[in-house]
Amino acid sequence: MNRIPVIDGHEVVFAAGATARLGELLDELDVDRPVSVVTNSTVAPLHGARAASAIGAVPPFELPDGEAYKRWAEVERVCAGWLERGVHRGQTVMAVGGGVVTDTVGFAAAVYLRGIPWLALPTTLLAIVDAAVGGKTGVNLEQGKNLVGCFWPPSVVVVDVTTLATLPERELRAGVVEAIKAAWIGDHQLLDLLDRPLEGFSALRAEDWEAVVVRAVRVKAKVVRADLREGGPRKALNLGHTLGHAIESATGYERFLHGEAVAWGMRAAARIARGRDLLSPAAERRLTAAIDRLGPLPTLDDLDADTVVGHISVDKKRDDEGVGWVLPTDDGVVLDQRVTTDEIRQVFVDLQRDPS
Ligand SMILES: NC(=O)c1ccc[n+]([C@@H]2O[C@H](COP(=O)([O-])OP(=O)(O)OC[C@H]3O[C@@H](n4cnc5c(N)ncnc54)[C@H](O)[C@@H]3O)[C@@H](O)[C@H]2O)c1
Ligand SMILES: [Zn+2]
């Protein structure tokens, strides 16, 4: 069993196939029972119910599926559900699902009885390499994403890559984008592992997926350890996210999966970095080739550049001199690079005209 400590009291444990023998694993990790499981309606029949029964828990509490349900109302429902099930302080709860479930349940755990311990069993690639690791939890408001939340790390993140076998291919590819991001930030050899055409989970063996996610998590853990509250180095994880978030928001979160929008954002960041001689042509080709191998992204064709740029201006990272971007360099990233709205508009139009 591979274990990566993130910060005190927050570690990631890799155990392919662990969902079916979760009881034994929690015993090994000294987690007290009972553990109350929360999942969503899609993941429940695939993995959630199995996880709950393997730890001898009552059937899992189910959230509705979708980003729209990452909201206050569900936090309240989850807390009320725990109260009804007699979950008390010192007991542990467990989130089984993608980033929506881990963010929502982690936040509920943070506020329930002023905070109870929780575990995460992420079941999407994005949640394994990103959302479940690092302790950020929270929900959306009508006005925007992730506007309410706190740091409340899960004591253990159990990574069972075999749960990815049921993940739709498009979700898997979108998750690979975050692995590419992690690779560029801190482990260029990981790009070599990802250097192959991807046709769903079955195209790679579970051991290969585990090798990929262990390395990506190691990068995230290192960044988080250096800067838990995003005062400095943790900003590196925003590579591709300034434009990515704007693209998602300008299209109402319907057309692009998060990873797909971030893929466009990383291409834009690479072009800007190339224009400033921060990134060599060969390194830019390497980064874009890694993204291209995932197959075509939803196009930017009919998006209005001004509308997209307008969505950046409400981003919390804006200040008067432009927006602070993370830009790729040949061997990592640089933070806080001022990029003006004119430059962003220009690179966006360039990407529309010449996406390759
Ligand atoms: N806390 C953080 O640091 C952090 C970091 C990155 C992203 N996030 C958040 O994560 C969320 C996105 O997470 P996501 O991409 O996992 O989306 P998601 O949770 O919506 O999952 C995507 C879809 O896959 C389904 N699914 C999950 N596991 C499955 C499986 N094994 N088989 C089949 N279907 C499965 C889900 O039900 C959902 O329909 C966003 O809300 C984002 O803000 C948080
Ligand atoms: Zn992201």
Short mmCIF file of N, CA and C in Angstrom, two decimals, residues 38-157:
data_model
loop_
_atom_site.label_atom_id
_atom_site.label_comp_id
_atom_site.label_asym_id
_atom_site.label_seq_id
_atom_site.Cartn_x
_atom_site.Cartn_y
_atom_site.Cartn_z
N VAL A 38 -21.62 8.96 2.51
CA VAL A 38 -22.44 9.82 1.66
C VAL A 38 -21.91 9.71 0.23
N THR A 39 -22.83 9.52 -0.72
CA THR A 39 -22.44 9.40 -2.12
C THR A 39 -23.46 10.15 -2.97
N ASN A 40 -23.51 9.90 -4.27
CA ASN A 40 -24.60 10.50 -5.04
C ASN A 40 -25.36 9.41 -5.78
N SER A 41 -26.43 9.83 -6.47
CA SER A 41 -27.35 8.84 -7.03
C SER A 41 -26.70 8.02 -8.16
N THR A 42 -25.69 8.59 -8.84
CA THR A 42 -25.02 7.84 -9.91
C THR A 42 -23.98 6.87 -9.33
N VAL A 43 -23.23 7.34 -8.35
CA VAL A 43 -22.13 6.55 -7.81
C VAL A 43 -22.64 5.47 -6.85
N ALA A 44 -23.81 5.70 -6.23
CA ALA A 44 -24.33 4.73 -5.25
C ALA A 44 -24.37 3.31 -5.80
N PRO A 45 -25.05 3.07 -6.94
CA PRO A 45 -25.13 1.69 -7.42
C PRO A 45 -23.80 1.16 -7.95
N LEU A 46 -22.89 2.05 -8.34
CA LEU A 46 -21.61 1.61 -8.91
C LEU A 46 -20.59 1.28 -7.83
N HIS A 47 -20.47 2.16 -6.84
CA HIS A 47 -19.41 2.01 -5.83
C HIS A 47 -19.85 2.34 -4.41
N GLY A 48 -20.79 3.28 -4.27
CA GLY A 48 -21.15 3.79 -2.94
C GLY A 48 -21.73 2.71 -2.04
N ALA A 49 -22.67 1.93 -2.59
CA ALA A 49 -23.33 0.91 -1.77
C ALA A 49 -22.32 -0.18 -1.37
N ARG A 50 -21.44 -0.53 -2.33
CA ARG A 50 -20.41 -1.54 -2.08
C ARG A 50 -19.47 -1.07 -0.96
N ALA A 51 -19.08 0.21 -1.04
CA ALA A 51 -18.18 0.75 -0.01
C ALA A 51 -18.86 0.69 1.36
N ALA A 52 -20.12 1.10 1.39
CA ALA A 52 -20.83 1.11 2.68
C ALA A 52 -20.96 -0.31 3.23
N SER A 53 -21.31 -1.27 2.36
CA SER A 53 -21.51 -2.61 2.89
C SER A 53 -20.16 -3.24 3.31
N ALA A 54 -19.08 -2.86 2.63
CA ALA A 54 -17.76 -3.41 3.01
C ALA A 54 -17.30 -2.93 4.38
N ILE A 55 -17.88 -1.83 4.85
CA ILE A 55 -17.50 -1.39 6.20
C ILE A 55 -18.65 -1.64 7.18
N GLY A 56 -19.63 -2.41 6.72
CA GLY A 56 -20.73 -2.77 7.60
C GLY A 56 -21.60 -1.58 7.97
N ALA A 57 -21.64 -0.58 7.09
CA ALA A 57 -22.45 0.61 7.38
C ALA A 57 -23.85 0.46 6.80
N VAL A 58 -24.76 1.27 7.30
CA VAL A 58 -26.11 1.30 6.74
C VAL A 58 -26.01 1.85 5.32
N PRO A 59 -27.07 1.63 4.48
CA PRO A 59 -26.98 2.14 3.10
C PRO A 59 -26.58 3.61 3.09
N PRO A 60 -25.83 3.99 2.06
CA PRO A 60 -25.32 5.37 2.05
C PRO A 60 -26.41 6.42 1.89
N PHE A 61 -26.09 7.57 2.39
CA PHE A 61 -26.95 8.74 2.18
C PHE A 61 -26.64 9.25 0.78
N GLU A 62 -27.68 9.56 -0.01
CA GLU A 62 -27.44 9.94 -1.41
C GLU A 62 -27.76 11.40 -1.69
N LEU A 63 -26.83 12.06 -2.36
CA LEU A 63 -27.08 13.40 -2.89
C LEU A 63 -27.56 13.26 -4.33
N PRO A 64 -28.28 14.25 -4.84
CA PRO A 64 -28.55 14.22 -6.28
C PRO A 64 -27.25 14.47 -7.03
N ASP A 65 -27.17 14.02 -8.29
CA ASP A 65 -25.94 14.16 -9.07
C ASP A 65 -25.91 15.50 -9.79
N GLY A 66 -24.80 16.20 -9.73
CA GLY A 66 -24.62 17.41 -10.54
C GLY A 66 -24.03 18.56 -9.77
N GLU A 67 -23.27 19.37 -10.51
CA GLU A 67 -22.65 20.57 -9.91
C GLU A 67 -23.71 21.49 -9.30
N ALA A 68 -24.92 21.49 -9.87
CA ALA A 68 -25.99 22.36 -9.37
C ALA A 68 -26.36 22.02 -7.93
N TYR A 69 -26.00 20.80 -7.50
CA TYR A 69 -26.36 20.39 -6.13
C TYR A 69 -25.21 20.60 -5.16
N LYS A 70 -24.14 21.22 -5.63
CA LYS A 70 -23.06 21.56 -4.69
C LYS A 70 -23.46 22.90 -4.07
N ARG A 71 -24.38 22.83 -3.12
CA ARG A 71 -25.02 24.05 -2.61
C ARG A 71 -25.40 23.88 -1.15
N TRP A 72 -25.66 25.03 -0.51
CA TRP A 72 -26.05 25.06 0.89
C TRP A 72 -27.12 24.04 1.24
N ALA A 73 -28.16 24.00 0.40
CA ALA A 73 -29.32 23.17 0.73
C ALA A 73 -28.91 21.72 0.96
N GLU A 74 -27.93 21.23 0.18
CA GLU A 74 -27.51 19.84 0.35
C GLU A 74 -26.67 19.67 1.61
N VAL A 75 -25.91 20.70 1.96
CA VAL A 75 -25.13 20.64 3.20
C VAL A 75 -26.11 20.47 4.37
N GLU A 76 -27.17 21.23 4.32
CA GLU A 76 -28.17 21.14 5.38
C GLU A 76 -28.82 19.75 5.42
N ARG A 77 -29.11 19.22 4.21
CA ARG A 77 -29.74 17.89 4.15
C ARG A 77 -28.81 16.81 4.69
N VAL A 78 -27.52 16.92 4.31
CA VAL A 78 -26.55 15.93 4.78
C VAL A 78 -26.44 16.00 6.31
N CYS A 79 -26.33 17.22 6.84
CA CYS A 79 -26.21 17.38 8.30
C CYS A 79 -27.46 16.83 9.01
N ALA A 80 -28.62 17.13 8.46
CA ALA A 80 -29.86 16.63 9.07
C ALA A 80 -29.88 15.10 9.01
N GLY A 81 -29.39 14.55 7.88
CA GLY A 81 -29.32 13.09 7.72
C GLY A 81 -28.41 12.46 8.76
N TRP A 82 -27.25 13.08 9.01
CA TRP A 82 -26.32 12.56 10.00
C TRP A 82 -26.94 12.59 11.39
N LEU A 83 -27.65 13.70 11.67
CA LEU A 83 -28.29 13.83 12.98
C LEU A 83 -29.31 12.71 13.17
N GLU A 84 -30.09 12.47 12.11
CA GLU A 84 -31.10 11.42 12.16
C GLU A 84 -30.46 10.04 12.37
N ARG A 85 -29.27 9.84 11.79
CA ARG A 85 -28.57 8.56 11.93
C ARG A 85 -27.73 8.50 13.20
N GLY A 86 -27.82 9.53 14.00
CA GLY A 86 -27.11 9.51 15.28
C GLY A 86 -25.61 9.72 15.18
N VAL A 87 -25.15 10.33 14.09
CA VAL A 87 -23.71 10.59 13.96
C VAL A 87 -23.32 11.65 14.99
N HIS A 88 -22.37 11.30 15.85
CA HIS A 88 -21.99 12.29 16.86
C HIS A 88 -20.53 12.64 16.76
N ARG A 89 -20.12 13.62 17.54
CA ARG A 89 -18.76 14.13 17.45
C ARG A 89 -17.76 12.99 17.72
N GLY A 90 -16.69 12.94 16.95
CA GLY A 90 -15.74 11.84 17.14
C GLY A 90 -16.01 10.71 16.18
N GLN A 91 -17.23 10.64 15.65
CA GLN A 91 -17.50 9.63 14.63
C GLN A 91 -16.99 10.14 13.29
N THR A 92 -16.86 9.24 12.34
CA THR A 92 -16.29 9.61 11.05
C THR A 92 -17.32 9.45 9.95
N VAL A 93 -17.26 10.33 8.97
CA VAL A 93 -18.12 10.19 7.80
C VAL A 93 -17.21 10.03 6.57
N MET A 94 -17.80 9.51 5.51
CA MET A 94 -16.99 9.24 4.32
C MET A 94 -17.71 9.67 3.06
N ALA A 95 -17.00 10.41 2.21
CA ALA A 95 -17.55 10.84 0.93
C ALA A 95 -17.08 9.87 -0.15
N VAL A 96 -18.01 9.32 -0.92
CA VAL A 96 -17.66 8.43 -2.02
C VAL A 96 -18.22 9.04 -3.30
N GLY A 97 -17.36 9.58 -4.14
CA GLY A 97 -17.84 10.19 -5.39
C GLY A 97 -16.82 11.11 -6.00
N GLY A 98 -17.28 11.93 -6.94
CA GLY A 98 -16.41 12.89 -7.60
C GLY A 98 -16.21 14.13 -6.75
N GLY A 99 -15.64 15.16 -7.36
CA GLY A 99 -15.32 16.38 -6.63
C GLY A 99 -16.53 17.08 -6.05
N VAL A 100 -17.67 16.95 -6.71
CA VAL A 100 -18.88 17.59 -6.16
C VAL A 100 -19.22 16.97 -4.80
N VAL A 101 -19.15 15.65 -4.73
CA VAL A 101 -19.48 14.96 -3.48
C VAL A 101 -18.41 15.25 -2.42
N THR A 102 -17.13 15.17 -2.81
CA THR A 102 -16.10 15.38 -1.78
C THR A 102 -16.11 16.82 -1.27
N ASP A 103 -16.31 17.80 -2.16
CA ASP A 103 -16.37 19.20 -1.71
C ASP A 103 -17.55 19.44 -0.76
N THR A 104 -18.72 18.89 -1.13
CA THR A 104 -19.93 19.14 -0.35
C THR A 104 -19.87 18.41 1.01
N VAL A 105 -19.47 17.15 0.97
CA VAL A 105 -19.44 16.35 2.20
C VAL A 105 -18.33 16.85 3.14
N GLY A 106 -17.20 17.23 2.55
CA GLY A 106 -16.11 17.76 3.36
C GLY A 106 -16.55 19.03 4.08
N PHE A 107 -17.28 19.86 3.39
CA PHE A 107 -17.76 21.10 3.99
C PHE A 107 -18.80 20.80 5.08
N ALA A 108 -19.70 19.86 4.79
CA ALA A 108 -20.70 19.47 5.80
C ALA A 108 -19.98 18.93 7.05
N ALA A 109 -18.93 18.12 6.82
CA ALA A 109 -18.18 17.57 7.97
C ALA A 109 -17.51 18.69 8.77
N ALA A 110 -17.09 19.74 8.07
CA ALA A 110 -16.41 20.85 8.74
C ALA A 110 -17.36 21.62 9.67
N VAL A 111 -18.62 21.69 9.29
CA VAL A 111 -19.54 22.52 10.09
C VAL A 111 -20.47 21.70 10.99
N TYR A 112 -20.62 20.40 10.72
CA TYR A 112 -21.51 19.57 11.52
C TYR A 112 -20.95 19.44 12.95
N LEU A 113 -21.72 19.79 13.92
CA LEU A 113 -21.28 19.75 15.33
C LEU A 113 -19.93 20.46 15.50
N ARG A 114 -19.75 21.52 14.78
CA ARG A 114 -18.51 22.32 14.73
C ARG A 114 -17.31 21.54 14.22
N GLY A 115 -17.58 20.47 13.49
CA GLY A 115 -16.47 19.78 12.83
C GLY A 115 -16.28 18.35 13.27
N ILE A 116 -16.43 17.41 12.35
CA ILE A 116 -16.15 16.00 12.63
C ILE A 116 -15.16 15.49 11.58
N PRO A 117 -14.40 14.42 11.90
CA PRO A 117 -13.44 13.90 10.93
C PRO A 117 -14.13 13.26 9.72
N TRP A 118 -13.46 13.31 8.60
CA TRP A 118 -14.04 12.66 7.41
C TRP A 118 -12.97 11.97 6.57
N LEU A 119 -13.46 11.05 5.75
CA LEU A 119 -12.61 10.31 4.82
C LEU A 119 -13.15 10.55 3.42
N ALA A 120 -12.28 10.45 2.44
CA ALA A 120 -12.75 10.58 1.06
C ALA A 120 -12.36 9.35 0.26
N LEU A 121 -13.30 8.88 -0.55
CA LEU A 121 -12.98 7.84 -1.53
C LEU A 121 -13.38 8.43 -2.89
N PRO A 122 -12.43 9.16 -3.51
CA PRO A 122 -12.75 9.83 -4.77
C PRO A 122 -12.91 8.83 -5.90
N THR A 123 -13.91 9.03 -6.76
CA THR A 123 -14.19 8.05 -7.82
C THR A 123 -14.07 8.65 -9.22
N THR A 124 -13.64 9.90 -9.33
CA THR A 124 -13.29 10.44 -10.65
C THR A 124 -11.79 10.71 -10.64
N LEU A 125 -11.21 10.73 -11.84
CA LEU A 125 -9.78 11.00 -11.92
C LEU A 125 -9.49 12.40 -11.38
N LEU A 126 -10.39 13.34 -11.71
CA LEU A 126 -10.17 14.72 -11.24
C LEU A 126 -10.19 14.80 -9.72
N ALA A 127 -11.10 14.07 -9.10
CA ALA A 127 -11.17 14.11 -7.64
C ALA A 127 -9.95 13.42 -7.01
N ILE A 128 -9.45 12.35 -7.66
CA ILE A 128 -8.29 11.65 -7.13
C ILE A 128 -7.05 12.54 -7.16
N VAL A 129 -6.82 13.19 -8.30
CA VAL A 129 -5.56 13.94 -8.42
C VAL A 129 -5.70 15.37 -7.91
N ASP A 130 -6.94 15.83 -7.66
CA ASP A 130 -7.07 17.24 -7.32
C ASP A 130 -8.07 17.49 -6.18
N ALA A 131 -9.37 17.30 -6.45
CA ALA A 131 -10.39 17.80 -5.51
C ALA A 131 -10.30 17.20 -4.10
N ALA A 132 -9.98 15.91 -4.01
CA ALA A 132 -10.03 15.27 -2.68
C ALA A 132 -8.76 15.51 -1.86
N VAL A 133 -7.75 16.06 -2.52
CA VAL A 133 -6.45 16.23 -1.87
C VAL A 133 -6.20 17.70 -1.56
N GLY A 134 -5.79 18.01 -0.34
CA GLY A 134 -5.38 19.38 -0.06
C GLY A 134 -6.28 20.14 0.89
N GLY A 135 -7.46 19.58 1.18
CA GLY A 135 -8.25 20.13 2.27
C GLY A 135 -9.22 21.25 1.96
N LYS A 136 -9.30 21.67 0.68
CA LYS A 136 -10.29 22.71 0.39
C LYS A 136 -11.67 22.04 0.26
N THR A 137 -12.65 22.59 0.95
CA THR A 137 -14.02 22.09 0.83
C THR A 137 -14.93 23.28 0.60
N GLY A 138 -16.13 23.04 0.11
CA GLY A 138 -17.02 24.18 -0.05
C GLY A 138 -18.15 23.91 -1.02
N VAL A 139 -18.99 24.91 -1.16
CA VAL A 139 -20.13 24.83 -2.08
C VAL A 139 -20.23 26.12 -2.89
N ASN A 140 -21.10 26.09 -3.89
CA ASN A 140 -21.30 27.25 -4.77
C ASN A 140 -22.42 28.14 -4.23
N LEU A 141 -22.44 29.37 -4.65
CA LEU A 141 -23.59 30.26 -4.44
C LEU A 141 -24.17 30.56 -5.83
N GLU A 142 -25.39 31.10 -5.86
CA GLU A 142 -25.96 31.52 -7.15
C GLU A 142 -24.97 32.40 -7.91
N GLN A 143 -24.25 33.25 -7.17
CA GLN A 143 -23.36 34.25 -7.78
C GLN A 143 -22.08 33.65 -8.34
N GLY A 144 -21.72 32.46 -7.95
CA GLY A 144 -20.47 31.91 -8.48
C GLY A 144 -20.05 30.65 -7.76
N LYS A 145 -18.99 30.04 -8.33
CA LYS A 145 -18.53 28.75 -7.81
C LYS A 145 -17.65 28.90 -6.58
N ASN A 146 -17.74 27.95 -5.70
CA ASN A 146 -16.82 27.83 -4.55
C ASN A 146 -16.71 29.09 -3.71
N LEU A 147 -17.82 29.82 -3.58
CA LEU A 147 -17.74 31.09 -2.85
C LEU A 147 -17.86 30.90 -1.34
N VAL A 148 -18.28 29.71 -0.90
CA VAL A 148 -18.37 29.44 0.53
C VAL A 148 -17.58 28.17 0.80
N GLY A 149 -16.75 28.20 1.81
CA GLY A 149 -16.01 26.97 2.09
C GLY A 149 -14.96 27.17 3.15
N CYS A 150 -14.22 26.12 3.41
CA CYS A 150 -13.14 26.25 4.39
C CYS A 150 -12.12 25.12 4.17
N PHE A 151 -11.02 25.20 4.88
CA PHE A 151 -10.02 24.15 4.86
C PHE A 151 -10.41 23.13 5.92
N TRP A 152 -10.64 21.93 5.51
CA TRP A 152 -11.00 20.86 6.46
C TRP A 152 -10.57 19.54 5.83
N PRO A 153 -9.27 19.25 5.91
CA PRO A 153 -8.76 18.09 5.18
C PRO A 153 -9.35 16.77 5.66
N PRO A 154 -9.63 15.85 4.74
CA PRO A 154 -10.03 14.50 5.14
C PRO A 154 -8.84 13.81 5.78
N SER A 155 -9.07 13.05 6.86
CA SER A 155 -7.91 12.41 7.49
C SER A 155 -7.26 11.42 6.53
N VAL A 156 -8.07 10.65 5.83
CA VAL A 156 -7.52 9.71 4.84
C VAL A 156 -8.27 9.85 3.53
N VAL A 157 -7.54 9.93 2.44
CA VAL A 157 -8.12 9.82 1.11
C VAL A 157 -7.76 8.43 0.60
#
